[in-house]
């Protein structure tokens, strides 16, 4: 069941209905500023288990708990970490997830048996209204079938989960388009587990030097698998093998010209507007998805998963994705691109790097 929520408030009938569904242990998909989440009552172990069943998610991959305020977040943890308040004041509501010690009230099903808990305060009027009406914590992974791209629109959720969940609140396309930054505060040093819209540089004034696992580097990528912790879990990769094309602007254009001319009708492409415009006929080809202007990484972030969903059609031989700069949200964008490509990169100005 899909309800659109145009004037979100805790009194909105669809929001009240969704809160009632959560209270009786049901599953509700709702928009956040990053991607759509698939929510269940976080303190109801049985409801939480049904999230894993609906998504086909491995039971050892823990969930993020969503709450309305920092106080509610820290009430779920038995120990308050000194730096957490400062981070919350700076970045919540917003696309930052903090991993903190798990309080005993939180069922182990949420954390996949871990003694740590991921929490965040989302910044989306529908999520805020739902949390205010439900008056409790909502456990929510991204609302996709396991192995599919995270949903940035309600129709993506329907595509993956219709018939397996109770309802979807439609709040339009999500603003960020990539999952939140995940920051682990429970180790000896704060550690970035997943890059997102809030960059490591923005976090460091609050955390001091961050442990940043090597997520991506065009120079060092070799035969080694990417050493990022999230890779332990299967991440979305399209059916057709994808490759990220890195290099100078001119090199990328030349490489895409060659790939597009030889791969017409067989391959799919995700490129910047400028690259498509520089190649005669390319921006009119339906196998080409435009990620937006090269300088607008926010737009590419918002469009990436839609693009991957739309090019991932049966029968394609290969998918080629144009790399982006690593500033700001670019690091998170490249992380998702390289994961979709399972680490495959093609260096436009020289040898393939992997
Ligand atoms: O933006 C987002 O974070 C979205 C929206 C819905 O909030 N949610 C999301 O959830 O992306 P999910 O389940 O797709 O990704 C959660 C990530 C996973 O990589 C998981 O391993 C990690 O957070 N995580 C959750 N709890 C953790 C914990 N206790 N320790 C370490 N990592 C944890
Ligand atoms: Mg996910």
Coordinates of N, CA and C in Angstrom, one line a residue, residues 112-343:
X112 N 22.5 -7.4 15.4 CA 23.1 -8.7 14.9 C 24.1 -9.3 15.9
X113 N 23.7 -9.2 17.2 CA 24.5 -9.8 18.2 C 25.6 -8.9 18.8
X114 N 25.8 -7.7 18.2 CA 26.9 -6.9 18.6 C 26.5 -6.1 19.9
X115 N 27.6 -5.7 20.6 CA 27.3 -4.9 21.8 C 27.4 -3.4 21.5
X116 N 27.4 -3.1 20.2 CA 27.4 -1.7 19.7 C 26.1 -1.5 18.9
X117 N 25.8 -0.2 18.8 CA 24.5 0.1 18.2 C 24.7 1.3 17.3
X118 N 24.1 1.2 16.1 CA 24.2 2.4 15.2 C 22.9 3.2 15.3
X119 N 23.0 4.5 15.5 CA 21.9 5.4 15.7 C 22.0 6.7 14.8
X120 N 20.8 7.2 14.4 CA 20.9 8.5 13.8 C 19.5 9.2 13.9
X121 N 19.6 10.5 13.8 CA 18.4 11.4 13.7 C 18.2 11.8 12.3
X122 N 17.2 11.3 11.5 CA 17.1 11.7 10.1 C 16.6 13.1 9.9
X123 N 16.9 13.6 8.8 CA 16.4 15.0 8.5 C 15.5 15.0 7.3
X124 N 14.3 14.5 7.5 CA 13.3 14.5 6.4 C 11.9 14.7 7.1
X125 N 11.1 15.6 6.6 CA 9.8 15.9 7.3 C 8.9 14.7 7.5
X126 N 8.9 13.7 6.6 CA 8.1 12.6 6.7 C 8.7 11.7 7.9
X127 N 10.0 11.5 7.9 CA 10.6 10.7 8.9 C 10.4 11.3 10.3
X128 N 10.5 12.6 10.3 CA 10.4 13.4 11.6 C 8.9 13.2 12.1
X129 N 8.0 13.4 11.2 CA 6.6 13.2 11.6 C 6.3 11.8 12.1
X130 N 6.8 10.8 11.4 CA 6.6 9.4 11.8 C 7.2 9.1 13.1
X131 N 8.4 9.6 13.4 CA 9.0 9.4 14.7 C 8.2 10.1 15.8
X132 N 7.8 11.3 15.5 CA 7.0 12.1 16.5 C 5.7 11.4 16.8
X133 N 5.0 10.8 15.8 CA 3.7 10.2 16.0 C 3.9 8.8 16.7
X134 N 4.9 8.1 16.3 CA 5.2 6.7 16.8 C 5.7 6.8 18.3
X135 N 6.5 7.8 18.5 CA 7.1 8.1 19.9 C 8.0 6.9 20.3
X136 N 8.7 6.4 19.4 CA 9.7 5.3 19.8 C 10.7 5.2 18.7
X137 N 11.8 4.4 19.0 CA 12.9 4.2 18.1 C 12.4 3.3 16.9
X138 N 12.9 3.6 15.7 CA 12.5 2.8 14.5 C 13.8 2.2 13.9
X139 N 13.9 0.9 13.9 CA 15.1 0.3 13.2 C 14.8 0.3 11.7
X140 N 15.8 0.7 10.9 CA 15.5 0.8 9.5 C 16.8 0.7 8.6
X141 N 16.9 -0.4 7.9 CA 17.9 -0.5 6.9 C 17.4 0.2 5.6
X142 N 18.2 0.3 4.6 CA 17.6 0.8 3.3 C 16.5 -0.1 2.8
X143 N 15.5 0.5 2.2 CA 14.3 -0.3 1.9 C 14.4 -1.0 0.5
X144 N 15.5 -1.7 0.2 CA 15.7 -2.4 -1.0 C 15.7 -3.9 -0.7
X145 N 15.5 -4.8 -1.7 CA 15.8 -6.2 -1.5 C 17.3 -6.3 -1.4
X146 N 17.8 -7.1 -0.6 CA 19.3 -7.3 -0.4 C 19.9 -7.5 -1.8
X147 N 21.0 -6.8 -2.0 CA 21.7 -7.0 -3.3 C 21.2 -6.0 -4.4
X148 N 20.2 -5.2 -4.1 CA 19.7 -4.2 -5.1 C 20.2 -2.8 -4.6
X149 N 20.2 -1.8 -5.5 CA 20.6 -0.4 -5.0 C 19.6 0.1 -4.0
X150 N 20.1 1.0 -3.1 CA 19.2 1.6 -2.1 C 18.2 2.4 -2.9
X151 N 16.9 2.5 -2.4 CA 15.9 3.2 -3.1 C 15.9 4.7 -2.8
X152 N 15.8 5.5 -3.8 CA 15.8 6.9 -3.6 C 14.4 7.5 -4.0
X153 N 13.5 6.6 -4.4 CA 12.1 7.0 -4.7 C 11.2 5.9 -4.2
X154 N 9.9 6.2 -4.0 CA 8.9 5.3 -3.5 C 8.7 4.1 -4.5
X155 N 8.8 4.4 -5.8 CA 8.6 3.4 -6.8 C 9.7 2.3 -6.8
X156 N 10.9 2.8 -6.3 CA 12.0 1.8 -6.2 C 11.6 0.8 -5.1
X157 N 11.1 1.3 -4.0 CA 10.7 0.5 -2.9 C 9.6 -0.5 -3.3
X158 N 8.6 0.0 -4.1 CA 7.5 -0.9 -4.6 C 8.1 -2.0 -5.5
X159 N 9.0 -1.6 -6.3 CA 9.7 -2.5 -7.2 C 10.3 -3.7 -6.5
X160 N 11.0 -3.4 -5.4 CA 11.7 -4.4 -4.6 C 10.8 -5.1 -3.6
X161 N 9.9 -4.4 -2.9 CA 9.3 -5.0 -1.7 C 7.8 -5.0 -1.7
X162 N 7.1 -4.6 -2.8 CA 5.6 -4.7 -2.8 C 5.2 -6.1 -2.5
X163 N 4.2 -6.2 -1.6 CA 3.7 -7.5 -1.2 C 4.4 -8.1 0.0
X164 N 5.6 -7.6 0.3 CA 6.4 -8.1 1.4 C 6.3 -7.2 2.7
X165 N 5.8 -6.0 2.5 CA 5.8 -5.1 3.6 C 4.4 -4.5 3.7
X166 N 4.1 -3.8 4.9 CA 2.7 -3.3 5.1 C 2.4 -2.1 4.3
X167 N 3.3 -1.1 4.4 CA 3.0 0.1 3.6 C 4.2 1.0 3.3
X168 N 4.1 1.8 2.4 CA 5.1 2.8 1.9 C 4.6 4.2 2.1
X169 N 5.4 5.1 2.8 CA 5.0 6.5 2.7 C 5.8 7.1 1.6
X170 N 5.2 7.8 0.7 CA 5.8 8.4 -0.4 C 6.1 9.9 -0.1
X171 N 7.4 10.2 0.0 CA 7.7 11.6 0.2 C 8.5 12.2 -0.9
X172 N 8.4 11.6 -2.1 CA 9.2 12.1 -3.2 C 10.6 11.6 -3.2
X173 N 11.4 12.1 -4.2 CA 12.8 11.7 -4.3 C 13.6 12.2 -3.1
X174 N 14.5 11.3 -2.6 CA 15.3 11.8 -1.5 C 16.4 12.8 -1.9
X175 N 16.8 13.6 -1.0 CA 17.7 14.8 -1.4 C 19.1 14.4 -1.5
X176 N 19.6 13.5 -0.7 CA 21.1 13.1 -0.7 C 21.3 12.0 -1.7
X177 N 20.6 10.9 -1.6 CA 20.7 9.8 -2.6 C 21.7 8.8 -2.3
X178 N 22.6 9.0 -1.3 CA 23.5 7.9 -0.9 C 23.3 7.8 0.6
X179 N 23.6 6.5 1.1 CA 23.3 6.2 2.5 C 24.2 7.1 3.4
X180 N 23.8 7.2 4.7 CA 24.5 8.1 5.7 C 26.0 7.7 5.9
X181 N 26.8 8.6 6.3 CA 28.1 8.4 6.8 C 28.0 7.6 8.1
X182 N 28.8 6.5 8.2 CA 28.8 5.7 9.5 C 30.1 5.9 10.2
X183 N 30.0 6.3 11.4 CA 31.2 6.7 12.2 C 31.2 5.8 13.5
X184 N 32.2 5.0 13.7 CA 32.2 4.1 14.9 C 33.0 4.8 16.0
X185 N 32.3 5.1 17.1 CA 32.9 5.8 18.2 C 33.4 4.8 19.3
X186 N 33.2 3.5 19.1 CA 33.4 2.6 20.2 C 34.8 2.0 20.3
X187 N 35.6 2.3 19.3 CA 37.0 1.7 19.3 C 38.0 2.7 20.0
X188 N 39.3 2.3 19.9 CA 40.3 3.2 20.5 C 40.4 4.5 19.8
X189 N 40.1 4.6 18.5 CA 40.1 5.8 17.7 C 38.8 5.8 16.9
X190 N 38.1 7.0 16.8 CA 37.0 7.1 15.9 C 37.3 6.6 14.5
X191 N 36.4 5.8 14.0 CA 36.7 5.2 12.7 C 35.5 5.4 11.7
X192 N 35.9 5.8 10.5 CA 34.9 5.9 9.5 C 34.6 4.6 8.8
X193 N 33.3 4.1 9.0 CA 33.0 2.8 8.5 C 32.4 2.9 7.1
X194 N 31.7 4.0 6.8 CA 31.1 4.2 5.5 C 31.1 5.7 5.2
X195 N 31.7 6.1 4.0 CA 31.6 7.5 3.7 C 30.2 7.9 3.2
X196 N 29.9 9.1 3.5 CA 28.5 9.6 3.1 C 28.6 11.1 2.9
X197 N 27.4 11.7 2.9 CA 27.3 13.2 2.6 C 28.2 14.0 3.6
X198 N 28.3 13.6 4.8 CA 29.1 14.3 5.8 C 30.5 13.7 5.7
X199 N 31.5 14.5 5.2 CA 32.8 14.0 4.8 C 33.7 13.8 6.1
X200 N 34.7 13.1 5.9 CA 35.7 12.9 7.0 C 36.3 14.2 7.4
X201 N 36.5 15.1 6.4 CA 37.1 16.5 6.8 C 36.1 17.3 7.6
X202 N 34.8 17.1 7.4 CA 33.9 17.8 8.2 C 33.8 17.2 9.7
X203 N 34.1 15.9 9.8 CA 34.0 15.3 11.1 C 35.2 15.5 11.9
X204 N 36.4 15.6 11.3 CA 37.6 15.7 12.1 C 37.7 16.8 13.1
X205 N 37.2 18.0 12.9 CA 37.2 19.0 13.9 C 36.5 18.6 15.2
X206 N 35.6 17.6 15.1 CA 34.9 17.1 16.3 C 35.5 15.8 16.9
X207 N 36.2 15.1 16.0 CA 36.6 13.7 16.4 C 38.1 13.7 16.6
X208 N 38.9 14.6 16.0 CA 40.3 14.5 15.9 C 40.6 13.6 14.8
X209 N 41.9 13.2 14.6 CA 42.2 12.3 13.4 C 41.4 11.0 13.3
X210 N 40.8 10.8 12.2 CA 39.9 9.7 12.0 C 40.7 8.5 11.5
X211 N 40.3 7.3 11.9 CA 40.8 6.1 11.3 C 40.0 6.0 10.0
X212 N 40.6 6.1 8.9 CA 39.8 6.0 7.6 C 40.3 4.8 6.8
X213 N 39.6 3.7 6.8 CA 40.1 2.6 6.1 C 40.2 3.0 4.6
X214 N 41.2 2.4 3.9 CA 41.3 2.8 2.5 C 40.1 2.4 1.7
X215 N 39.4 3.3 1.2 CA 38.1 3.0 0.6 C 38.3 2.9 -0.9
X216 N 39.1 3.9 -1.4 CA 39.3 3.9 -2.8 C 40.6 4.7 -3.1
X217 N 41.4 4.2 -4.0 CA 42.5 5.0 -4.5 C 42.8 4.5 -5.9
X218 N 42.8 5.4 -6.9 CA 43.1 4.9 -8.3 C 44.5 4.5 -8.4
X219 N 45.4 4.9 -7.5 CA 46.8 4.6 -7.7 C 47.1 3.3 -7.1
X220 N 46.5 3.0 -6.0 CA 46.9 1.8 -5.3 C 46.0 0.6 -5.6
X221 N 44.9 0.8 -6.2 CA 44.0 -0.3 -6.5 C 44.7 -1.3 -7.3
X222 N 44.9 -2.5 -6.8 CA 45.5 -3.6 -7.6 C 44.7 -4.8 -7.6
X223 N 45.3 -5.9 -7.4 CA 44.5 -7.2 -7.4 C 43.9 -7.4 -6.0
X224 N 44.3 -6.6 -5.0 CA 43.8 -6.8 -3.7 C 42.3 -6.4 -3.6
X225 N 41.5 -7.2 -2.9 CA 40.1 -6.7 -2.7 C 40.1 -5.4 -1.9
X226 N 39.1 -4.6 -2.1 CA 39.0 -3.3 -1.3 C 38.9 -3.6 0.2
X227 N 39.8 -3.0 1.0 CA 39.8 -3.4 2.4 C 38.8 -2.6 3.3
X228 N 37.6 -2.3 2.8 CA 36.6 -1.6 3.6 C 35.8 -2.6 4.3
X229 N 35.4 -2.3 5.6 CA 34.7 -3.3 6.4 C 33.3 -3.7 5.8
X230 N 32.7 -2.7 5.2 CA 31.3 -2.9 4.6 C 31.4 -4.0 3.6
X231 N 32.5 -4.2 3.0 CA 32.6 -5.2 1.9 C 32.4 -6.6 2.3
X232 N 32.5 -6.8 3.6 CA 32.2 -8.1 4.2 C 30.8 -8.6 3.8
X233 N 29.9 -7.6 3.6 CA 28.5 -7.9 3.2 C 28.4 -7.7 1.7
X234 N 27.6 -8.5 1.0 CA 27.4 -8.4 -0.4 C 26.8 -7.0 -0.7
X235 N 27.4 -6.3 -1.6 CA 26.9 -4.9 -1.9 C 26.3 -5.0 -3.3
X236 N 25.5 -4.0 -3.6 CA 24.9 -4.0 -4.9 C 25.9 -4.0 -6.0
X237 N 25.8 -4.8 -7.0 CA 26.5 -4.7 -8.2 C 25.5 -5.2 -9.3
X238 N 25.5 -4.4 -10.4 CA 24.5 -4.8 -11.5 C 24.9 -6.2 -12.1
X239 N 23.9 -6.8 -12.8 CA 24.1 -8.1 -13.4 C 25.3 -8.1 -14.4
X240 N 25.3 -7.0 -15.3 CA 26.4 -6.9 -16.2 C 27.6 -6.3 -15.4
X241 N 28.8 -6.8 -15.7 CA 29.9 -6.3 -15.0 C 30.1 -4.8 -15.2
X242 N 30.3 -4.0 -14.2 CA 30.6 -2.6 -14.3 C 32.0 -2.3 -14.1
X243 N 32.5 -1.2 -14.8 CA 33.8 -0.7 -14.6 C 33.8 0.8 -14.4
X244 N 34.6 1.4 -13.5 CA 34.7 2.8 -13.3 C 35.8 3.3 -14.1
X245 N 35.6 4.3 -15.0 CA 36.6 4.9 -15.8 C 37.2 6.2 -15.1
X246 N 38.5 6.1 -14.7 CA 39.1 7.2 -14.0 C 40.1 7.8 -14.9
X247 N 40.6 9.0 -14.6 CA 41.6 9.7 -15.4 C 41.3 11.2 -15.6
X248 N 42.1 11.8 -16.5 CA 41.8 13.2 -16.7 C 40.5 13.4 -17.5
X249 N 40.0 14.6 -17.6 CA 38.8 14.9 -18.3 C 38.9 14.5 -19.8
X250 N 40.0 14.9 -20.4 CA 40.2 14.6 -21.8 C 40.3 13.1 -22.0
X251 N 41.1 12.5 -21.1 CA 41.2 11.0 -21.2 C 39.9 10.3 -21.1
X252 N 39.1 10.8 -20.2 CA 37.8 10.1 -20.0 C 36.9 10.2 -21.2
X253 N 36.9 11.5 -21.8 CA 36.1 11.7 -23.0 C 36.6 10.7 -24.1
X254 N 37.9 10.7 -24.3 CA 38.4 9.8 -25.4 C 38.0 8.4 -25.1
X255 N 38.2 7.9 -23.9 CA 37.9 6.5 -23.5 C 36.4 6.2 -23.8
X256 N 35.5 7.2 -23.3 CA 34.1 6.9 -23.5 C 33.7 7.0 -25.0
X257 N 34.4 7.8 -25.8 CA 34.1 7.9 -27.2 C 34.3 6.5 -27.8
X258 N 35.5 5.9 -27.5 CA 35.9 4.6 -28.0 C 34.9 3.5 -27.5
X259 N 34.7 3.5 -26.2 CA 33.8 2.5 -25.6 C 32.4 2.6 -26.1
X260 N 31.9 3.8 -26.3 CA 30.5 4.0 -26.7 C 30.4 3.5 -28.2
X261 N 31.4 3.9 -29.0 CA 31.3 3.6 -30.4 C 31.4 2.1 -30.6
X262 N 32.2 1.4 -29.8 CA 32.3 0.0 -30.1 C 31.3 -0.8 -29.3
X263 N 30.6 -0.2 -28.3 CA 29.7 -0.9 -27.4 C 28.2 -0.6 -27.7
X264 N 27.9 0.1 -28.7 CA 26.6 0.5 -29.0 C 25.6 -0.7 -29.0
X265 N 24.5 -0.6 -28.3 CA 23.5 -1.7 -28.4 C 23.9 -2.8 -27.4
X266 N 25.1 -2.8 -26.9 CA 25.5 -3.9 -26.0 C 25.8 -3.4 -24.6
X267 N 26.3 -2.2 -24.4 CA 26.8 -1.7 -23.1 C 25.9 -0.6 -22.6
X268 N 26.0 -0.4 -21.3 CA 25.3 0.8 -20.7 C 26.3 1.8 -20.1
X269 N 26.0 3.0 -20.0 CA 26.9 4.1 -19.6 C 26.3 5.0 -18.6
X270 N 27.1 5.4 -17.6 CA 26.7 6.5 -16.7 C 27.8 7.5 -16.8
X271 N 27.4 8.7 -17.3 CA 28.5 9.7 -17.5 C 28.0 11.1 -17.2
X272 N 29.0 12.0 -17.0 CA 28.6 13.4 -16.8 C 28.0 14.0 -18.0
X273 N 27.2 15.1 -17.8 CA 26.6 15.8 -19.0 C 27.7 16.2 -19.9
X274 N 28.8 16.7 -19.4 CA 29.9 17.3 -20.3 C 30.4 16.2 -21.2
X275 N 30.7 15.0 -20.6 CA 31.3 13.9 -21.4 C 30.3 13.5 -22.5
X276 N 29.0 13.3 -22.1 CA 28.0 13.0 -23.2 C 27.9 14.0 -24.2
X277 N 28.0 15.3 -23.8 CA 27.8 16.4 -24.8 C 29.0 16.5 -25.8
X278 N 30.2 16.0 -25.3 CA 31.4 16.1 -26.1 C 31.5 15.0 -27.1
X279 N 30.6 14.0 -27.0 CA 30.6 12.9 -28.0 C 29.3 12.9 -28.8
X280 N 29.5 13.1 -30.1 CA 28.4 13.2 -31.0 C 27.4 12.1 -30.9
X281 N 26.1 12.5 -30.5 CA 25.0 11.5 -30.5 C 24.9 10.8 -29.1
X282 N 25.9 10.9 -28.3 CA 25.9 10.1 -27.1 C 24.7 10.5 -26.1
X283 N 24.5 11.8 -26.0 CA 23.4 12.2 -25.0 C 22.0 11.9 -25.5
X284 N 21.9 11.4 -26.7 CA 20.5 11.0 -27.1 C 20.3 9.5 -27.0
X285 N 21.4 8.7 -26.7 CA 21.3 7.3 -26.7 C 20.6 6.8 -25.4
X286 N 19.6 5.9 -25.5 CA 18.9 5.5 -24.3 C 19.7 4.6 -23.4
X287 N 20.8 4.1 -23.9 CA 21.7 3.3 -23.0 C 22.6 4.2 -22.2
X288 N 22.5 5.5 -22.3 CA 23.4 6.4 -21.6 C 22.5 7.1 -20.6
X289 N 23.0 7.1 -19.3 CA 22.3 7.8 -18.2 C 23.2 9.0 -17.8
X290 N 22.6 10.2 -17.8 CA 23.4 11.4 -17.4 C 23.4 11.6 -15.9
X291 N 24.6 11.7 -15.4 CA 24.7 11.9 -13.9 C 24.6 13.4 -13.5
X292 N 24.6 14.3 -14.5 CA 24.5 15.7 -14.2 C 25.8 16.4 -14.5
X293 N 25.9 17.7 -14.3 CA 27.1 18.4 -14.6 C 28.2 18.0 -13.7
X294 N 29.4 17.9 -14.3 CA 30.6 17.4 -13.6 C 30.9 18.1 -12.2
X295 N 30.6 19.4 -12.2 CA 30.9 20.2 -10.9 C 29.8 19.9 -9.9
X296 N 28.7 19.3 -10.2 CA 27.6 19.2 -9.3 C 27.5 17.8 -8.7
X297 N 28.4 17.5 -7.8 CA 28.5 16.1 -7.3 C 27.3 15.8 -6.5
X298 N 26.6 16.8 -6.0 CA 25.4 16.5 -5.2 C 24.3 15.9 -6.2
X299 N 24.3 16.4 -7.4 CA 23.3 15.9 -8.3 C 23.6 14.4 -8.7
X300 N 24.9 14.2 -9.0 CA 25.3 12.8 -9.3 C 25.0 11.9 -8.2
X301 N 25.2 12.3 -6.9 CA 24.9 11.5 -5.8 C 23.4 11.1 -5.7
X302 N 22.6 12.2 -6.0 CA 21.2 12.0 -6.0 C 20.7 11.0 -7.1
X303 N 21.4 11.0 -8.2 CA 21.0 10.3 -9.4 C 21.6 8.9 -9.5
X304 N 22.7 8.6 -8.8 CA 23.5 7.4 -9.1 C 22.6 6.1 -9.0
X305 N 21.9 5.9 -7.9 CA 21.1 4.7 -7.8 C 20.0 4.5 -8.8
X306 N 19.3 5.7 -9.1 CA 18.3 5.7 -10.2 C 19.0 5.2 -11.5
X307 N 20.2 5.8 -11.7 CA 20.9 5.4 -12.9 C 21.3 4.0 -13.0
X308 N 21.8 3.4 -11.9 CA 22.2 2.0 -11.9 C 20.9 1.1 -12.1
X309 N 19.8 1.5 -11.4 CA 18.6 0.8 -11.6 C 18.2 0.8 -13.1
X310 N 18.3 2.0 -13.7 CA 17.8 2.1 -15.1 C 18.7 1.5 -16.1
X311 N 20.0 1.4 -15.9 CA 20.9 0.8 -16.9 C 21.0 -0.7 -16.7
X312 N 20.7 -1.2 -15.5 CA 20.8 -2.6 -15.2 C 19.7 -3.4 -15.8
X313 N 19.8 -3.6 -17.2 CA 18.7 -4.4 -17.9 C 19.3 -5.7 -18.3
X314 N 18.5 -6.7 -18.4 CA 19.0 -8.0 -18.8 C 19.6 -7.9 -20.2
X315 N 20.6 -8.7 -20.4 CA 21.2 -8.8 -21.8 C 22.4 -7.8 -22.0
X316 N 22.6 -6.8 -21.1 CA 23.7 -5.9 -21.3 C 25.1 -6.7 -21.1
X317 N 26.1 -6.3 -21.9 CA 27.4 -6.9 -21.7 C 28.2 -6.3 -20.6
X318 N 28.2 -4.9 -20.6 CA 29.1 -4.2 -19.7 C 28.4 -2.9 -19.3
X319 N 28.8 -2.3 -18.2 CA 28.4 -1.0 -17.8 C 29.6 -0.2 -17.5
X320 N 29.7 1.0 -18.0 CA 30.9 1.9 -17.8 C 30.4 3.1 -17.0
X321 N 31.1 3.4 -16.0 CA 30.7 4.6 -15.1 C 31.8 5.6 -15.1
X322 N 31.5 6.8 -15.3 CA 32.5 7.9 -15.2 C 32.8 8.3 -13.8
X323 N 34.1 8.2 -13.4 CA 34.5 8.6 -12.1 C 34.3 10.1 -11.8
X324 N 34.3 10.5 -10.6 CA 34.2 11.9 -10.2 C 35.3 12.3 -9.3
X325 N 35.4 13.6 -9.0 CA 36.4 14.1 -8.0 C 36.0 13.6 -6.7
X326 N 37.0 13.6 -5.8 CA 36.8 13.0 -4.4 C 36.5 14.0 -3.4
X327 N 36.2 15.3 -3.8 CA 35.9 16.3 -2.7 C 34.5 16.1 -2.2
X328 N 34.3 16.5 -0.9 CA 33.0 16.5 -0.4 C 32.3 15.2 -0.5
X329 N 31.1 15.2 -1.1 CA 30.4 13.9 -1.2 C 31.0 13.0 -2.3
X330 N 32.0 13.6 -3.1 CA 32.6 12.8 -4.1 C 33.3 11.5 -3.6
X331 N 33.8 11.5 -2.4 CA 34.4 10.3 -1.8 C 33.4 9.2 -1.6
X332 N 32.2 9.6 -1.2 CA 31.1 8.6 -1.0 C 30.6 8.1 -2.3
X333 N 30.5 9.0 -3.3 CA 30.0 8.7 -4.6 C 31.0 7.7 -5.3
X334 N 32.3 8.0 -5.2 CA 33.2 7.0 -5.8 C 33.2 5.7 -5.1
X335 N 33.0 5.7 -3.7 CA 32.9 4.5 -3.0 C 31.8 3.6 -3.5
X336 N 30.6 4.2 -3.7 CA 29.5 3.4 -4.2 C 29.7 3.0 -5.7
X337 N 30.3 3.8 -6.5 CA 30.6 3.4 -7.9 C 31.6 2.3 -7.9
X338 N 32.6 2.4 -7.2 CA 33.7 1.3 -7.2 C 33.1 0.0 -6.6
X339 N 32.2 0.1 -5.6 CA 31.6 -1.1 -5.1 C 30.7 -1.7 -6.2
X340 N 29.9 -0.9 -6.9 CA 29.0 -1.4 -7.9 C 29.9 -2.1 -9.0
X341 N 31.1 -1.6 -9.2 CA 32.0 -2.2 -10.2 C 32.9 -3.3 -9.5
X342 N 32.6 -3.7 -8.3 CA 33.3 -4.8 -7.6 C 34.8 -4.5 -7.7
X343 N 35.2 -3.2 -7.7 CA 36.6 -2.9 -7.7 C 37.2 -2.7 -9.1

